[in-house]
Short mmCIF file of C-alpha atoms in Angstrom, two decimals:
data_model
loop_
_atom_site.label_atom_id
_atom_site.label_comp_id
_atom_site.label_asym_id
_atom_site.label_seq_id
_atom_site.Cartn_x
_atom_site.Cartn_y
_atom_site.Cartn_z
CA UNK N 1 325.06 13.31 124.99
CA UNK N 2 328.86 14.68 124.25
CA UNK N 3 330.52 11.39 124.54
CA UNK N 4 333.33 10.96 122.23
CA UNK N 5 335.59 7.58 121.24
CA UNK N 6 339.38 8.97 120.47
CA UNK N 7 340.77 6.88 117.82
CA UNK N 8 343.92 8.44 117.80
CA UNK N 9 343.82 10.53 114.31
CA UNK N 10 340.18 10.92 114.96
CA UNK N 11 337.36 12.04 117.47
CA UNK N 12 334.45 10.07 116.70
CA UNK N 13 331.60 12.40 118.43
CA UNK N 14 329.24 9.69 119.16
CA UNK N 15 326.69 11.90 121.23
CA UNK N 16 325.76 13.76 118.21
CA UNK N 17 322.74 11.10 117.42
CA UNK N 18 321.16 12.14 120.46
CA UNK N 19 321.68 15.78 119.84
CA UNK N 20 320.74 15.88 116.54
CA UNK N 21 318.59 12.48 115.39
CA UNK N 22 321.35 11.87 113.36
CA UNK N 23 325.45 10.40 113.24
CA UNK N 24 328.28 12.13 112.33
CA UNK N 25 328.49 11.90 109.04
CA UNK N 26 331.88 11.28 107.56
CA UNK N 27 334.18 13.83 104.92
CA UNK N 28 335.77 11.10 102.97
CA UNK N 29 338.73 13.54 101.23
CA UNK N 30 341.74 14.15 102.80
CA UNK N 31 341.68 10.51 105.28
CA UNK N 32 343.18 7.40 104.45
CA UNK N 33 341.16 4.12 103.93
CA UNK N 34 341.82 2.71 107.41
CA UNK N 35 340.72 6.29 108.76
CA UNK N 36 337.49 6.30 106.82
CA UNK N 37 336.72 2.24 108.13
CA UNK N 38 337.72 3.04 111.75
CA UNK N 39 335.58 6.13 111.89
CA UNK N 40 332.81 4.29 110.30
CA UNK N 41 332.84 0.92 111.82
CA UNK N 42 332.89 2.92 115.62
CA UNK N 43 329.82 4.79 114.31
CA UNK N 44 328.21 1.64 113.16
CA UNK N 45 329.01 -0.12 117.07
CA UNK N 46 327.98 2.97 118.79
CA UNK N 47 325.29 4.49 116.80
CA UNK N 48 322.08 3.04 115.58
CA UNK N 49 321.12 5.58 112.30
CA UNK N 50 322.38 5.99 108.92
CA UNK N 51 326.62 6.02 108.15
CA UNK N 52 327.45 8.29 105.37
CA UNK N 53 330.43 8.82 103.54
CA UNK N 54 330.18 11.80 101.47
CA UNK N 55 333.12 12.59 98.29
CA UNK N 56 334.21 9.26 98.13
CA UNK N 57 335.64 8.30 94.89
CA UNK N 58 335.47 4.77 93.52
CA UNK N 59 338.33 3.37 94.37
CA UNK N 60 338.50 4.82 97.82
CA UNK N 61 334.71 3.42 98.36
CA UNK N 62 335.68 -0.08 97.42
CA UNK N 63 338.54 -0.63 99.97
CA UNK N 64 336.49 0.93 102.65
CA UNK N 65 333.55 -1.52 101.71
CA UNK N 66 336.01 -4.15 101.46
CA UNK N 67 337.02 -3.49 105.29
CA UNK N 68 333.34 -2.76 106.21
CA UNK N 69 330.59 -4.92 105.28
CA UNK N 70 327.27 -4.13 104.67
CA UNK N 71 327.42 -0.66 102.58
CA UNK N 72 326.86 0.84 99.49
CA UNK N 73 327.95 3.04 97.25
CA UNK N 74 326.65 5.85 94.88
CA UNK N 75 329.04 6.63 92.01
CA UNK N 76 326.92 9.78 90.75
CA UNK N 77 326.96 11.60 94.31
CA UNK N 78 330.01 9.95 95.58
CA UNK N 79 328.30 8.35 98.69
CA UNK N 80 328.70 5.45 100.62
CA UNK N 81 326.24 4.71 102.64
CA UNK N 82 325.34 1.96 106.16
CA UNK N 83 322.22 1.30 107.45
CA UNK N 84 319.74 3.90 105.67
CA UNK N 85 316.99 5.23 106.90
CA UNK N 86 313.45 4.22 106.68
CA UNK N 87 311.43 6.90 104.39
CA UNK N 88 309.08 9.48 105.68
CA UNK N 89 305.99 11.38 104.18
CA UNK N 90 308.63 13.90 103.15
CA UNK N 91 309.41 14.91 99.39
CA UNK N 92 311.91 16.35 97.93
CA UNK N 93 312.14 17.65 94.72
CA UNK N 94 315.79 18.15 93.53
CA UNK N 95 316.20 20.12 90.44
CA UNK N 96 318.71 21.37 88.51
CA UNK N 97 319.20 24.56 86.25
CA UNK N 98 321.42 22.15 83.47
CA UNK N 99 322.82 19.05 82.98
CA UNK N 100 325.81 20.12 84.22
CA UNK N 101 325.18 20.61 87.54
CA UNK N 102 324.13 16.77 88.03
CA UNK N 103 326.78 15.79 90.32
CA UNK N 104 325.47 18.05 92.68
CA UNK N 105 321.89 17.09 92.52
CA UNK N 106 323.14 13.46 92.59
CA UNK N 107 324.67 14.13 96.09
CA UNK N 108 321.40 15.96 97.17
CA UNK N 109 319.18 13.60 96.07
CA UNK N 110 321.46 10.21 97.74
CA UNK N 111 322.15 11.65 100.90
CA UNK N 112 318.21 12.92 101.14
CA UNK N 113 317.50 9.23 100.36
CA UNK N 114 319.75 8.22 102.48
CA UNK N 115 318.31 9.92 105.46
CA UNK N 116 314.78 8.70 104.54
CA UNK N 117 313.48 11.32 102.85
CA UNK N 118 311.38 10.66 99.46
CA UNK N 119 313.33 12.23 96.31
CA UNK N 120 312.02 13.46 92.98
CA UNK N 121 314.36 14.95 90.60
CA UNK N 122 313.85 17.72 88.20
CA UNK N 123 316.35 17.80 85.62
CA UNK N 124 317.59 20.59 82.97
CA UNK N 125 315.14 23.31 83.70
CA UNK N 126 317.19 26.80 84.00
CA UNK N 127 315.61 30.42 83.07
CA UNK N 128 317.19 30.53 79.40
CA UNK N 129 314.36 28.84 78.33
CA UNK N 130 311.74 29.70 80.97
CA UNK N 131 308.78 27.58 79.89
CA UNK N 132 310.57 23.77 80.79
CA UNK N 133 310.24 25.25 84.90
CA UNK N 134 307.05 26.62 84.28
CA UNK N 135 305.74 23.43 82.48
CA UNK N 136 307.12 21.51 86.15
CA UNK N 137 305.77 23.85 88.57
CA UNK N 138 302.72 21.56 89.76
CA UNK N 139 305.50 18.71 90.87
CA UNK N 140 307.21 21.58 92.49
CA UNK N 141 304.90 22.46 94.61
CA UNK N 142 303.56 19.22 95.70
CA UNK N 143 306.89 18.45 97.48
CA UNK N 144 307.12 19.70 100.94
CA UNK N 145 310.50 21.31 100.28
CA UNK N 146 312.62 22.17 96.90
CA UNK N 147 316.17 21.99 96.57
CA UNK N 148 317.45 24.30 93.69
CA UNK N 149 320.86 23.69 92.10
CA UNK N 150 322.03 26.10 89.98
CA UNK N 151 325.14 27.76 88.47
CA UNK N 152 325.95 30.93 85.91
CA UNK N 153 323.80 33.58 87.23
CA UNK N 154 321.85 31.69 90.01
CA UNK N 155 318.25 32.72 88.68
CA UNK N 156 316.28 29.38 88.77
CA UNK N 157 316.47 29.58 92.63
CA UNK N 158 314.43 33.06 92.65
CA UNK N 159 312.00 32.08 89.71
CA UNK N 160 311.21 28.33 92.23
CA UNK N 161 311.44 30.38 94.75
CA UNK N 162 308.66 32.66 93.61
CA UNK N 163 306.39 29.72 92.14
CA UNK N 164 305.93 27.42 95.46
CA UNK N 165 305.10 28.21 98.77
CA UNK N 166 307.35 25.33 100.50
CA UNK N 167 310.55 25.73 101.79
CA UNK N 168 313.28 26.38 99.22
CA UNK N 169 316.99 25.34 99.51
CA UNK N 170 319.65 26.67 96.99
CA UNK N 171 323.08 25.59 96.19
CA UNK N 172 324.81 27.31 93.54
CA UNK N 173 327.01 25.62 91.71
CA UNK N 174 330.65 26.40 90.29
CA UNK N 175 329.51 25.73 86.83
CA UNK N 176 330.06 28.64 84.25
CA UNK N 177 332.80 30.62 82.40
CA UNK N 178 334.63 33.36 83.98
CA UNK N 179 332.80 35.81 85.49
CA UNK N 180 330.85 33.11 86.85
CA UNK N 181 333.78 33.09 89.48
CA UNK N 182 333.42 29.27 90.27
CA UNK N 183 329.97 29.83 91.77
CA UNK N 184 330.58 33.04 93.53
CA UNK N 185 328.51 34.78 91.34
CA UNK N 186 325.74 32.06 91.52
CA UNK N 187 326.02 32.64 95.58
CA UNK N 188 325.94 36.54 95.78
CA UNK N 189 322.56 35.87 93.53
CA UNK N 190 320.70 33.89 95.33
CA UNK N 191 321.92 35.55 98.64
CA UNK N 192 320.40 38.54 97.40
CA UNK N 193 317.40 36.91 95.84
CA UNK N 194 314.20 39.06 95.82
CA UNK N 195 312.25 36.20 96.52
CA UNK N 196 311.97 35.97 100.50
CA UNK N 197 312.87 33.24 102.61
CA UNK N 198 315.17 31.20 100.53
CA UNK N 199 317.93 29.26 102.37
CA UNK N 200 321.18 28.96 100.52
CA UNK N 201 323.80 26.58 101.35
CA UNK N 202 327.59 26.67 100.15
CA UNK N 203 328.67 26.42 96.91
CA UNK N 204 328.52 22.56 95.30
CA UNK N 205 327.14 21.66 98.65
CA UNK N 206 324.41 19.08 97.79
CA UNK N 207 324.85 17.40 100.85
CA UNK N 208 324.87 21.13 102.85
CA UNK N 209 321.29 21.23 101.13
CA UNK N 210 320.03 17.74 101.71
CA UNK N 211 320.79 18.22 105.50
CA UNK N 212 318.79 21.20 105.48
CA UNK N 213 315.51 19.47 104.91
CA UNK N 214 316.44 17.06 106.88
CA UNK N 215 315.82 19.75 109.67
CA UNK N 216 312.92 21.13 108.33
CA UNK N 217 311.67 17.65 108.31
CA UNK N 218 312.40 16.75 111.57
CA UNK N 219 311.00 20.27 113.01
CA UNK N 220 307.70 19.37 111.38
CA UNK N 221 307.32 15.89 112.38
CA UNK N 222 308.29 17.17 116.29
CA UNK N 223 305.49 19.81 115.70
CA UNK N 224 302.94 17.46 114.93
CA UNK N 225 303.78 14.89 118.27
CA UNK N 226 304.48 15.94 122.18
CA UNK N 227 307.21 15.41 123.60
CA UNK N 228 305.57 12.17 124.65
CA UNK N 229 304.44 11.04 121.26
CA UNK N 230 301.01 12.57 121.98
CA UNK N 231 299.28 14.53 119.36
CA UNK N 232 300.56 18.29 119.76
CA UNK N 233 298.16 21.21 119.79
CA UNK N 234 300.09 22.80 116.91
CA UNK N 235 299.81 20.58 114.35
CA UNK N 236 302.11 21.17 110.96
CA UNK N 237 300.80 21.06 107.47
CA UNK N 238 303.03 18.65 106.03
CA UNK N 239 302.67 20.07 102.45
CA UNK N 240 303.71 23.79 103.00
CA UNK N 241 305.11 23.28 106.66
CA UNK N 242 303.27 25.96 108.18
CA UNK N 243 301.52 25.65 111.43
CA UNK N 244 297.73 25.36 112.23
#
């Protein structure tokens, strides 16, 4: 469970699949290319899920692809990716306050994919014109979790957060002129949200959020099999993730 390979510049935690359900997944900035394709090819050998890159810029992405067949990369969320996962009767609906905070959604909505989790993205819909969330609040809350992205004030995540019942998952974003404080302002917001429950994630963190209902998702599927694969006696509703 906490075996490790030691690479030399890196320790590749290799137990973490069995911890987890999941491999370490990979911070592409600040390592070199040979860094990036050791780390990845001894999770690839070692480990039998998905290999994720995350902040990999183009260039970057095609040298480590070039050392390590069989991946692929997302220029929007800056993603490489081995092996993905198979999908799951799990949505997620990604949306966005404006078009501006799309590189964030993009890194939500390919590393959710990614880990096998059905995607559906809601673009452009923040509170200064409230009707265009309103008018998408029926695909809201048929996912089974909402990621909110969201910079300036932070409002959309309270407003979703007050339409569905699912679990909701905020990022803020560091879009917006000065006061906005690089998404400081966005974070204090939703941190403070008067609508209950919400998780929020670091600022620009799509992935942070993406990961997030991965969890959920993997808590509700455990709920709804023993520890044996037989059918549990708490069984979860898949669409609001409560327990019956």
């Amino acid at each position: 469970m906490n075996e490790a390979v030691d690479l030399g510049y890196a320790r590749v935690d290799l137990g973490r699949e069995t911890r987890q359900g999941l491999p370490e997944i990979v911070y592409g900035p600040g390592k070199r290319v040979s860094e990036i394709a050791g780390i990845v090819t001894a999770l690839l050998g070692r480990n039998t899920g998905p290999v994720l890159v995350t902040r990999v810029e183009p260039g970057t992405a095609a040298e480590v692809g070039a050392l390590v067949s069989g991946g692929a990369y997302d220029p929007d969320a800056r993603l490489l990716v081995w092996r993905p996962a198979q999908p799951v009767e799990h949505t997620v609906a990604v949306v966005t306050a404006g078009t501006a905070d799309g590189p964030v959604a993009a890194e939500a909505a390919a590393v959710a994919s990614a880990l096998g989790l059905r995607t559906v993205m809601v673009r452009d819909v923040g509170v200064a014109g409230l009707h265009r969330v309103l008018a998408a609040a029926d695909d809201l809350r048929a996912a089974d979790s909402v990621i909110v992205i969201a910079g300036m004030e932070g409002a959309l995540a309270s407003v979703v957060g007050g339409l569905v019942e699912t679990p909701v998952i905020a990022v803020p974003t560091s879009t917006g002129y000065g006061a906005a404080l690089e998404g400081v302002t966005a974070l204090l917001a939703m941190l403070t949200s008067c609508a209950a429950g919400l998780t929020v994630v670091n600022i620009d963190s799509g992935f942070g959020a993406a990961l997030a209902a991965y969890r959920l998702t993997r808590r509700a599927s455990r709920a709804q099999t023993g520890p044996a694969g037989e059918e549990s006696p708490r069984t979860a509703d898949t669409t609001t993730g409560a327990y019956r």
